[in-house]
Coordinates of C-alpha atoms in Angstrom, one line a residue:
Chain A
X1 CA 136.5 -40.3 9.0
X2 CA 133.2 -42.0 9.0
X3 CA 132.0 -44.4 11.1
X4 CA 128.7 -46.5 10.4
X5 CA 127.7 -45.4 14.3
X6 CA 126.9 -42.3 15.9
X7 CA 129.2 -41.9 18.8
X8 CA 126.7 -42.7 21.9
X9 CA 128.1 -39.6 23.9
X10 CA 126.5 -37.3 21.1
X11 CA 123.2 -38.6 20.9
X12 CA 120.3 -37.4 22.8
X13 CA 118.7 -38.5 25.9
X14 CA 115.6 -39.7 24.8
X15 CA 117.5 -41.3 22.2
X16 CA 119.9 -43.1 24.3
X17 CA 116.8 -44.6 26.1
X18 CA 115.6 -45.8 23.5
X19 CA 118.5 -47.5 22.3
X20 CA 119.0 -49.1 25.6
X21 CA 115.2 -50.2 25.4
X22 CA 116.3 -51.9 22.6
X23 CA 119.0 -54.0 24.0
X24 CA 122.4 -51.6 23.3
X25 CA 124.4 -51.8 26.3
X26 CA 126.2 -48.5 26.0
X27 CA 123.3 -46.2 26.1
X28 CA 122.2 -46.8 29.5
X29 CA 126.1 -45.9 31.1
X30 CA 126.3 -42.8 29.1
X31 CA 123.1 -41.8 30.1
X32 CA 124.3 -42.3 34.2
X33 CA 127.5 -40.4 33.4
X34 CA 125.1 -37.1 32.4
X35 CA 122.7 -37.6 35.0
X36 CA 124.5 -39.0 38.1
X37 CA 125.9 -35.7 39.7
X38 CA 122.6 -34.0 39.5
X39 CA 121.2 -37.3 40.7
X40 CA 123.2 -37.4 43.8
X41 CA 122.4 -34.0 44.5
X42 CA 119.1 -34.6 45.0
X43 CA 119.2 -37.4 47.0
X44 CA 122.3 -36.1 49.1
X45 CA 119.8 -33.1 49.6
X46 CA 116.6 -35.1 50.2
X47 CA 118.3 -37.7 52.5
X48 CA 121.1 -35.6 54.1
X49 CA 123.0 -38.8 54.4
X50 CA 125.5 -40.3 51.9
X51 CA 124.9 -43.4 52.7
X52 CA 121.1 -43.7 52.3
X53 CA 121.6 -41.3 49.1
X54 CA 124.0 -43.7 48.0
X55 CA 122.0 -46.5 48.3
X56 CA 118.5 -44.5 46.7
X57 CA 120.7 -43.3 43.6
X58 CA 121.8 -47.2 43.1
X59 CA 118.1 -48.1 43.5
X60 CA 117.4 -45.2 41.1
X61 CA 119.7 -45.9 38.3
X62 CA 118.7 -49.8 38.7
X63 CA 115.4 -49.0 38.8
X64 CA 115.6 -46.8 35.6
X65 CA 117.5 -49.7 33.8
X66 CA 114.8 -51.9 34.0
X67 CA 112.2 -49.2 33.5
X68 CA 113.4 -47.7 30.6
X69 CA 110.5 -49.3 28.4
X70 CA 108.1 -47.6 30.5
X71 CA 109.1 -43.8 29.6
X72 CA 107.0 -42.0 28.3
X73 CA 108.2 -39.8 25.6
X74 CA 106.5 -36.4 26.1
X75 CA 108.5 -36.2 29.6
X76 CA 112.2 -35.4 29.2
X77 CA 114.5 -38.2 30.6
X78 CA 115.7 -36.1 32.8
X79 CA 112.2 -35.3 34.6
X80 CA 111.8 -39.0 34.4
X81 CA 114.9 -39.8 36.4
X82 CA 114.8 -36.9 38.9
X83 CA 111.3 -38.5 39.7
X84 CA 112.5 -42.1 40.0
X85 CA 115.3 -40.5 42.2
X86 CA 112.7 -38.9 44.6
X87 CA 110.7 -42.1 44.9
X88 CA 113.8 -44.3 45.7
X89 CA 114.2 -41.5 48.3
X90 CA 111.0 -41.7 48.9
X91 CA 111.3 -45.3 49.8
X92 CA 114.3 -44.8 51.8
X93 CA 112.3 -42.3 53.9
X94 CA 109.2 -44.5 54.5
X95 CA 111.9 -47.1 56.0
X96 CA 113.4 -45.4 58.1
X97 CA 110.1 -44.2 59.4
X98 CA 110.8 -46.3 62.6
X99 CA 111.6 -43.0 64.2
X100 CA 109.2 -40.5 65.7
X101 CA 106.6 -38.6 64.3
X102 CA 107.1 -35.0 64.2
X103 CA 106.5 -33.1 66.7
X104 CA 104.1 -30.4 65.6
X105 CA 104.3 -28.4 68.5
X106 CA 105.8 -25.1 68.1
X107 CA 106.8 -24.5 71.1
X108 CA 108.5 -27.6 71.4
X109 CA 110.3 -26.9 68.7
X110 CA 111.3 -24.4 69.4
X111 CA 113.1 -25.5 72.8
X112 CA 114.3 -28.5 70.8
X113 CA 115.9 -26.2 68.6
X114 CA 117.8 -23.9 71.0
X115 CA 119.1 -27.3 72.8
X116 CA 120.4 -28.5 69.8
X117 CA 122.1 -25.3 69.3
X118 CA 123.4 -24.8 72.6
X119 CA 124.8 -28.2 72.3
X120 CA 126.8 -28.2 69.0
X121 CA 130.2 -25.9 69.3
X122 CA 129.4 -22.7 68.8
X123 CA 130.8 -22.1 65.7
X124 CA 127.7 -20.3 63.7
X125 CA 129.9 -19.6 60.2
X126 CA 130.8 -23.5 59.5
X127 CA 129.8 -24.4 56.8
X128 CA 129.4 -28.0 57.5
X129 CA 127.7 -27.3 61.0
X130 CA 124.8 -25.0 58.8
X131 CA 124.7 -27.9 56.4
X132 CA 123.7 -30.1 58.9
X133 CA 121.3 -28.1 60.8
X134 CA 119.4 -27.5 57.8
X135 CA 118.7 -31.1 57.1
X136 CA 117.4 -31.5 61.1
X137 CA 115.0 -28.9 60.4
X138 CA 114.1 -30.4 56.9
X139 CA 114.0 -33.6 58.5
X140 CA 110.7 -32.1 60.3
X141 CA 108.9 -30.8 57.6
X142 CA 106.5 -32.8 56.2
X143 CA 107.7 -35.5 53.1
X144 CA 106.0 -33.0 50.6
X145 CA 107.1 -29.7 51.5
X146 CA 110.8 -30.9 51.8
X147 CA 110.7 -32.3 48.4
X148 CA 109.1 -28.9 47.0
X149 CA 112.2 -26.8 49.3
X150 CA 114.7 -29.1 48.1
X151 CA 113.8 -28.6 44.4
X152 CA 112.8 -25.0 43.8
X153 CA 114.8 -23.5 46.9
X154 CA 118.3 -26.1 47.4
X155 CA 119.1 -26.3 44.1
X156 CA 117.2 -23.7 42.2
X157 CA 114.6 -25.7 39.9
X158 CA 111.8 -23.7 38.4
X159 CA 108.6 -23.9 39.9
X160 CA 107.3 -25.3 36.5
X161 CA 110.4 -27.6 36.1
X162 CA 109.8 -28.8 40.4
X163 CA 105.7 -29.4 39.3
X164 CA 106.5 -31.8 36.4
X165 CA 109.2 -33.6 38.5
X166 CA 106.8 -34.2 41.0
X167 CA 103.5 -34.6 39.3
X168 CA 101.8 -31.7 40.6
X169 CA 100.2 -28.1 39.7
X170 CA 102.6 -25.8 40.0
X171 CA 100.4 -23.4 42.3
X172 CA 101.0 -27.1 44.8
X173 CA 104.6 -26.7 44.6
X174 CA 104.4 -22.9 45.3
X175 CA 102.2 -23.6 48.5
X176 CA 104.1 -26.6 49.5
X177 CA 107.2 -23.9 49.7
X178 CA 105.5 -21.8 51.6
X179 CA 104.2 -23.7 54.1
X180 CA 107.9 -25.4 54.7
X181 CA 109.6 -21.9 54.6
X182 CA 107.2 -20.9 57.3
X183 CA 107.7 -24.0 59.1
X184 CA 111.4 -24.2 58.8
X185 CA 112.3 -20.0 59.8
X186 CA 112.6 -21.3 63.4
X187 CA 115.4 -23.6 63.1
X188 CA 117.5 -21.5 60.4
X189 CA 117.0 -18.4 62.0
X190 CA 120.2 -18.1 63.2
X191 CA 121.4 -19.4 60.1
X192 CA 120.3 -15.8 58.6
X193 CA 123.5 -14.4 58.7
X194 CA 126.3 -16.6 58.7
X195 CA 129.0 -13.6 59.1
X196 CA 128.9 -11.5 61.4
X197 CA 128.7 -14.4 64.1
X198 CA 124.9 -13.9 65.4
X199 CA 124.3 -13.8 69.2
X200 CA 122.4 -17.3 70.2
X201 CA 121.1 -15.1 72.7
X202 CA 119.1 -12.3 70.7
X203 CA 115.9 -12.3 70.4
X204 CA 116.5 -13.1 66.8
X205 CA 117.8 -16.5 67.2
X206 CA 114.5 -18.6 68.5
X207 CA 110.6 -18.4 67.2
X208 CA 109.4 -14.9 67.3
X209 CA 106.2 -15.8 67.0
X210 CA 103.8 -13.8 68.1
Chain B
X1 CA 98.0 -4.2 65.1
X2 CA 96.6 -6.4 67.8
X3 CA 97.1 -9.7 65.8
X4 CA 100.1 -10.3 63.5
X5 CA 99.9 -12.3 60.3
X6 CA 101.3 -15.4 60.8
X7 CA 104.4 -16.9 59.3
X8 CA 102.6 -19.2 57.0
X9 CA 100.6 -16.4 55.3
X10 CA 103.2 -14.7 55.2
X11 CA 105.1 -16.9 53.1
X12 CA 101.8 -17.5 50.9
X13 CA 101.6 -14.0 50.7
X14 CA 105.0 -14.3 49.2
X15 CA 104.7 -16.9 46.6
X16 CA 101.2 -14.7 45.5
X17 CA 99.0 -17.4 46.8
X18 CA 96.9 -15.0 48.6
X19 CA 93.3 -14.2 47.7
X20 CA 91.9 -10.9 46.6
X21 CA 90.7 -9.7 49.7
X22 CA 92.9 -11.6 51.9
X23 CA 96.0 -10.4 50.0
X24 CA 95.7 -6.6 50.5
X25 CA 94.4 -7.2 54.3
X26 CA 97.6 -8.5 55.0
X27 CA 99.5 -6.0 52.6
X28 CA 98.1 -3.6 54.5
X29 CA 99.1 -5.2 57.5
X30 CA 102.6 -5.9 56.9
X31 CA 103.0 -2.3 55.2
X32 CA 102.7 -0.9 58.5
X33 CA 104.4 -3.5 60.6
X34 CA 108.0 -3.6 61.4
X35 CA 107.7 -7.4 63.2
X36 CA 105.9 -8.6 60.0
X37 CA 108.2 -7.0 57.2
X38 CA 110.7 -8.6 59.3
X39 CA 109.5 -11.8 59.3
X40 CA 109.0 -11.1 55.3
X41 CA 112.2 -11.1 54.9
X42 CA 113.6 -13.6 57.2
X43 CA 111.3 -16.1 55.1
X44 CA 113.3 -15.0 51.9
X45 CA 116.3 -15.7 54.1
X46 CA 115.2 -19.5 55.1
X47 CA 115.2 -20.0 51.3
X48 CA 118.8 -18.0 51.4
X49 CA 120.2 -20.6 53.4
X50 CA 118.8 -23.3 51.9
X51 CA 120.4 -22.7 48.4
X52 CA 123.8 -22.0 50.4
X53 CA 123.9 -25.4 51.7
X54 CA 127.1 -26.2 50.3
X55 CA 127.2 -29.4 47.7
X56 CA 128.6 -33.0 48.7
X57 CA 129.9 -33.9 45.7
X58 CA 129.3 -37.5 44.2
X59 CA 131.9 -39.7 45.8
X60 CA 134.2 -41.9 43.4
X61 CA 133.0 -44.8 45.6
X62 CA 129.6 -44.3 44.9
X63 CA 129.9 -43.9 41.0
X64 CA 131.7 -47.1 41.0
X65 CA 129.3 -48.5 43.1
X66 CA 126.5 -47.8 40.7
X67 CA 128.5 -48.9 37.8
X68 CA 128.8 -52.0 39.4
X69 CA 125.2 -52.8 40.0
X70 CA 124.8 -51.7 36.4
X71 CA 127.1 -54.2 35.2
X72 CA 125.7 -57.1 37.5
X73 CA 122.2 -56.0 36.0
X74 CA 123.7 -56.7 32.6
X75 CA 125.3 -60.2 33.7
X76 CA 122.2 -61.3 35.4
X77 CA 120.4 -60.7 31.7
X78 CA 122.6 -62.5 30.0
X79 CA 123.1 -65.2 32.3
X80 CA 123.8 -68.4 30.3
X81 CA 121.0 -71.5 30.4
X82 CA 122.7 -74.2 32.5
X83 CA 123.3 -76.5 29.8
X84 CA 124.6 -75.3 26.7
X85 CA 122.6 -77.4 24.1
X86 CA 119.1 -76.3 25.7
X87 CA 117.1 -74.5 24.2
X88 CA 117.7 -70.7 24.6
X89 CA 114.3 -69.4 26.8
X90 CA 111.6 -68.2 24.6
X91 CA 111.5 -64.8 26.7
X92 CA 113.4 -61.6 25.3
X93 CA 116.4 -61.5 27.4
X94 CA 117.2 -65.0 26.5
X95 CA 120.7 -64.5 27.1
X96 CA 123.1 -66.5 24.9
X97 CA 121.7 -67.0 21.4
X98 CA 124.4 -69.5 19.3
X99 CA 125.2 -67.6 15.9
X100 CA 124.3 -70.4 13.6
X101 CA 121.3 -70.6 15.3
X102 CA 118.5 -69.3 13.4
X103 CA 116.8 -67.4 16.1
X104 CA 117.0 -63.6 14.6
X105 CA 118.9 -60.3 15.1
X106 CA 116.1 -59.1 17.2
X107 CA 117.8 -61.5 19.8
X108 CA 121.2 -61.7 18.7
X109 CA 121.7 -58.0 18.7
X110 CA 121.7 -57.3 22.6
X111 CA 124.0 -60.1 23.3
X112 CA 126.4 -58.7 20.9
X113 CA 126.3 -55.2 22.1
X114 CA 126.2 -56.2 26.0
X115 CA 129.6 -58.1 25.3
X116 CA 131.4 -55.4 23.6
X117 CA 130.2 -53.1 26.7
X118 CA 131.5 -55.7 28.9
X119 CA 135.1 -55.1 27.3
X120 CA 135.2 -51.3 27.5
X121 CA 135.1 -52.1 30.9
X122 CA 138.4 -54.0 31.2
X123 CA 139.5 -50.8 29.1
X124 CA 141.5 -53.0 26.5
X125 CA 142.2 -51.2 23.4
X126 CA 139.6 -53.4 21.0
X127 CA 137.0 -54.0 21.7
X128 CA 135.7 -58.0 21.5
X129 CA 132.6 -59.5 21.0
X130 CA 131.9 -62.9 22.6
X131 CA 129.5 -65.4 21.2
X132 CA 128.7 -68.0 23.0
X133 CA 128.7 -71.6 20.9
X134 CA 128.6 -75.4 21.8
X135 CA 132.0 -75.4 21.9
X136 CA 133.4 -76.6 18.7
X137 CA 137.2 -78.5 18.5
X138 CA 138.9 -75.9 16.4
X139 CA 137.2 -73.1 18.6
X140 CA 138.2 -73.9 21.8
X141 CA 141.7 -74.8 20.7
X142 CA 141.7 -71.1 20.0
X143 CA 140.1 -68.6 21.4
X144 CA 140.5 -65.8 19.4
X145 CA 141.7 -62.8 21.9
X146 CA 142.2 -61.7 25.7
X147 CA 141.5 -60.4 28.0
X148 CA 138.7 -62.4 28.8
X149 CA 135.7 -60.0 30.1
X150 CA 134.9 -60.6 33.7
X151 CA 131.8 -62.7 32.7
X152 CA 130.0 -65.1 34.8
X153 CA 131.8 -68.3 35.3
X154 CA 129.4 -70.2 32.7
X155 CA 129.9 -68.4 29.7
X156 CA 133.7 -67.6 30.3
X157 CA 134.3 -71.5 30.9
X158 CA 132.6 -72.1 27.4
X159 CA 133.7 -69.2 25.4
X160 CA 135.1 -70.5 22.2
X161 CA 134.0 -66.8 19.8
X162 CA 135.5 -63.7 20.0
X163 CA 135.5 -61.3 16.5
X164 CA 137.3 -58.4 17.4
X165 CA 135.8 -55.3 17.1
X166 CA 137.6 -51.8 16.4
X167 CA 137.4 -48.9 14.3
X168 CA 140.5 -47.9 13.1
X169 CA 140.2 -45.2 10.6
X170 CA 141.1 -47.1 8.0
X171 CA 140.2 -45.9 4.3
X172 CA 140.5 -49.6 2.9
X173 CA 140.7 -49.4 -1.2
X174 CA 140.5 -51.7 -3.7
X175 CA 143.9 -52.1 -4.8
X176 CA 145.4 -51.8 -1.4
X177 CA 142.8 -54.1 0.5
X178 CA 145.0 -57.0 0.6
X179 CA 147.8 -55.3 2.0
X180 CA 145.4 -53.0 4.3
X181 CA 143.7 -56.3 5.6
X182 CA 147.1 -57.8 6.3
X183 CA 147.9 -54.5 8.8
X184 CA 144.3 -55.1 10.1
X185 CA 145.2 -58.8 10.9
X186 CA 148.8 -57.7 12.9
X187 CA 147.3 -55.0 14.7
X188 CA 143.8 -56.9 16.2
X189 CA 146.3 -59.7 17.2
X190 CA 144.4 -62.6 16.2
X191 CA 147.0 -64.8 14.5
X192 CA 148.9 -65.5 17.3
X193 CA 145.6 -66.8 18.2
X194 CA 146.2 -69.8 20.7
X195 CA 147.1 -68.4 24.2
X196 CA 148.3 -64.9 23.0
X197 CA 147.0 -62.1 24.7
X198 CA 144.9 -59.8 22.0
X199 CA 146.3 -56.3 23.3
X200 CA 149.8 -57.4 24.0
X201 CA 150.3 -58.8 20.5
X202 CA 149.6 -55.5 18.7
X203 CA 151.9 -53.2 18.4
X204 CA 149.5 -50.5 18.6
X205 CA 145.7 -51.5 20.0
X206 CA 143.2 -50.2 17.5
X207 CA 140.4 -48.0 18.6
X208 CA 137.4 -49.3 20.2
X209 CA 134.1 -48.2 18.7
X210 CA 132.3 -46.0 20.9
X211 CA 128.9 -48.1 19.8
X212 CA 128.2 -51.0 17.9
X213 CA 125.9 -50.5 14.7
X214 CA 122.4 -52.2 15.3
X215 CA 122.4 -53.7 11.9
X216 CA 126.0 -55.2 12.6
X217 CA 124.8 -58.3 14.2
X218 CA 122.1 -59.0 11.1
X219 CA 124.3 -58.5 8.9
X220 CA 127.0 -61.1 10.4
X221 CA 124.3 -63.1 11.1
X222 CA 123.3 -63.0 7.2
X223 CA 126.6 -63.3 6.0
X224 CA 126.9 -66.3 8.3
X225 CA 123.8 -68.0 6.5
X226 CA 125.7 -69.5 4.1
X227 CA 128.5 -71.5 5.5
X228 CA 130.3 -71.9 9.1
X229 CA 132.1 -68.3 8.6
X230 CA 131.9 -65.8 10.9
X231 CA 133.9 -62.7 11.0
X232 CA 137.3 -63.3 13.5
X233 CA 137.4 -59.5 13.2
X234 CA 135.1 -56.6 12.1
X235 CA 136.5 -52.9 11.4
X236 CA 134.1 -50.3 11.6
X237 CA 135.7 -48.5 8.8
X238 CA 135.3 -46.7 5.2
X239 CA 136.2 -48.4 1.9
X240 CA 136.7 -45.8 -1.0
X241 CA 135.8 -43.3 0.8
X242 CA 132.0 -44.8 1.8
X243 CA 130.6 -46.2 5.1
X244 CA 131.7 -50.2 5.1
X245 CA 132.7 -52.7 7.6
X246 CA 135.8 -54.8 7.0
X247 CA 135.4 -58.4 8.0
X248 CA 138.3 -61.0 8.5
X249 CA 137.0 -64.6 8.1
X250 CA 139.6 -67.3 8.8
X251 CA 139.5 -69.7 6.2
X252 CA 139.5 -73.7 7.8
X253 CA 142.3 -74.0 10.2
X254 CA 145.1 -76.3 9.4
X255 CA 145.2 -77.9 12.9
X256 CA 147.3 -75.5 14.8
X257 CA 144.9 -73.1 15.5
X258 CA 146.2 -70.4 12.9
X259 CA 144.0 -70.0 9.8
X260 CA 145.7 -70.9 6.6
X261 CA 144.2 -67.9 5.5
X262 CA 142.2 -65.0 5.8
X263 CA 139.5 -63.9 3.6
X264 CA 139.0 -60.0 3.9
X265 CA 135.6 -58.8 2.8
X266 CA 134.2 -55.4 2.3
X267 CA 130.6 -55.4 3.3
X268 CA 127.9 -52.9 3.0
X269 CA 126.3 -51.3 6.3
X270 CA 123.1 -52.3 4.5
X271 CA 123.9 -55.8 4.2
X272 CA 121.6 -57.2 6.9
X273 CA 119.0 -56.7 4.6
X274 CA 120.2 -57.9 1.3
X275 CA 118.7 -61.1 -0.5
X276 CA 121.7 -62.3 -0.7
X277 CA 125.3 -62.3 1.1
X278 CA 126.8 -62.0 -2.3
X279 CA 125.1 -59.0 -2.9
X280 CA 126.5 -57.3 0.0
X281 CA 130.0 -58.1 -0.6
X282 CA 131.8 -55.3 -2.5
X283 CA 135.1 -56.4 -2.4
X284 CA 137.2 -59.1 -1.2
X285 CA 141.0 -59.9 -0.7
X286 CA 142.7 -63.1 0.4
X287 CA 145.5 -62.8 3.1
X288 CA 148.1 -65.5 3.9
X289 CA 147.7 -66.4 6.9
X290 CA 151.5 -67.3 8.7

């Protein structure tokens, strides 16, 4: 049969903006129910916390509600929303900046690295364990190169696609990479290769700077 | 091979970010160095690692968390004015706009849709639409359906309109419409109006539209022009075969709450923009009401 509505889940994006622009209330909640997985997985990724991901995906989706009226309609929504994502992570960030600078030192890294290793159970192939010593050693990257790593290498955006998201060239987003890769080899290092076990020991596992 | 290339131009070298000159210095370089091709790769392996962080999924709690806010944004827009009888704000989310007030579908149209989303909430089978009025003595004797949404306190204390929204498939004709409205009347549950729960009183609960119409509310609010009708229940349905709402009006009520009877109209999606109300009536079918 025929019904005098489209059925919201069928609609575009764009169009379900507009629609909630214009006062329909169902738009807004099917647009959450497409978006919030890859939503979270930015901000779980960003973060590395559930709980402040949690809270920047509410502010997000909250922020996009009342927002709506300000996209602009040559982005898609989904561009829009993974950068309203990023600045509520953004946000969370800047608060929680009551801890430390980064070090810059190297070398000090480097020692704070192999401590930290040496401290957690020796259990190189967990999953969880590499999970979380990749976010400590995104944690000390700078805000824009772990943004750039998190898009283009964590979950696999284009270059082009990481650029619009963030409002930069895309030769930006390329650098930005490289500069956290570099930055970053000394603490996953002996992520490299999960199985076999490596030896914390080898020469491998800490800088090799030379 | 006195100095090494460092790791960061390394990794520029990687993304191509390199200069001319620059670029084939360090080819050279790393061509002929085991440490550096080394490093070349173990940069390709931080980005390895990184995709292989393994996904959190999106916890239950924190989708219903969002929905919540969501829904709590909603309430806050359509919070009621403290009293009733003032006059709505002049702002675009004024928030309760009385249907026989002249103010406009512009601004009658969110509240309408906003309530229905309220409902698929509560995940009732129909789907209702609240209207706020100064409560009138036939209207608050009986409120038309439940499950009341989990509104603010305000508007759920002075809730006196509920037309009943569903889409149930329906083909209505013209010689069956009378018969056809009757089923529409049993199944939305509204004549066992006063203190009967809506779902529990039909037999089967009729489908919820997935979306309202945006013309739906100017064309109740047109049909409305001429009198103290409003629809008690609107199916989103076809009649003869083309696009047309189904509206039940209750005709005046003889004191017990129940309508003497109904008046089913077929109306024209179009309708909101008619001259006149007649005009967008094509057919119409009175229904005993007990």
């Amino acid at each position: 049969m025929t019904t005098v509505m489209d059925a919201v889940q069928e609609l575009p994006d764009k169009e379900l903006l507009s629609r909630h622009a214009q006062g329909d209330e169902h738009a807004f909640g099917e647009l959450v129910r497409r978006h919030r997985e890859r939503m979270w997985a930015v901000a779980i990724r960003v973060l590395g916390d559930p709980e402040e991901a949690s809270d920047a995906l509410q502010d997000a989706f909250l922020s996009a509600f009342r927002g709506a009226h300000r996209f602009r309609g040559e982005a898609q929504v989904s561009t829009w929303l993974h950068r309203i994502v990023i600045n509520a992570c953004h946000d969370r960030m800047r608060r929680k900046m009551v801890r430390p600078a980064i070090p810059t030192d190297d070398v000090n890294l480097d020692v704070l690295s192999n401590e930290r290793y040496k401290g957690t159970t020796p259990d190189p192939t967990s999953r969880t364990d590499a999970a979380l010593d990749v976010h400590a050693a995104l944690e000390r990257l700078p805000t824009e190169q772990r943004l750039a790593l998190v898009l283009v290498d964590m979950l696999g955006y284009r270059v082009d696609e990481a650029a619009a998201i963030l409002e930069i060239a895309a030769g930006t987003v390329k650098s930005r990479c490289a500069r956290g890769r570099a930055r970053l080899l000394p603490y996953l290092a002996h992520l490299r290769n999960p199985e076999p076990p490596q030896d914390v020991t080898s020469p491998r596992g800490g800088g090799r700077k030379s | 091979m006195t100095s090494h290339v460092d790791t960061e131009t390394l990794a520029l070298l990687a993304e191509g970010l390199l200069e001319g000159d620059e670029e084939h210095s360090v080819q050279a370089h790393v061509g002929d160095c085991e440490q550096c091709t080394d490093q070349l790769s173990a940069l390709t392996d931080v980005s390895r690692v990184l995709a292989e962080v393994p996904a959190t999924p999106l916890p239950d709690a924190v989708t219903a968390r969002i929905d919540d806010a969501l829904r709590a944004e909603l309430q806050s827009r359509q919070a009621p004015p403290p009293e009733e009888d003032a006059a709505p704000p002049e702002d675009d989310i004024a928030p309760v706009v009385p249907l026989r007030r002249r103010s406009g579908p512009a601004r009658w149209l969110p509240y309408l849709a906003a309530a229905a989303a309220a409902v698929f909430v509560i995940g009732g089978g129909t789907a209702v639409l609240r209207e706020v009025l100064a409560p009138s003595a036939e209207e608050t004797a009986a409120p038309l359906t439940a499950p009341q949404p989990d509104g603010p306190p305000g508007p759920d204390a002075a809730l006196s309109y509920y037309p009943v929204v569903v889409a149930s498939g329906t083909d209505y004709t013209a010689d069956g419409l009378a018969a056809q409205g009757r089923v529409l009347i049993e199944r939305a549950g509204i004549q066992n109006a006063a203190g009967a729960d809506g779902d529990a009183a039909a037999a089967a609960p009729l489908p919820s539209p997935s979306a309202l119409p945006s013309d739906l509310s100017a064309c109740v609010h047109h049909i409305d022009d001429d009198g103290q009708q409003r629809p008690k229940v609107i199916d989103l349905a076809t009649y003869e075969g083309a696009t047309a709402w189904v509206m039940v009006f209750g005709t005046p009520s003889d004191g017990t709450g129940t309508p003497v009877e109904y008046t089913v109209r077929v109306v024209t999606p179009e309708c909101g923009s008619l001259g006149s109300s007649d005009d967008a009536v094509v057919a119409e079918a009175v229904v005993p009401g007990h």
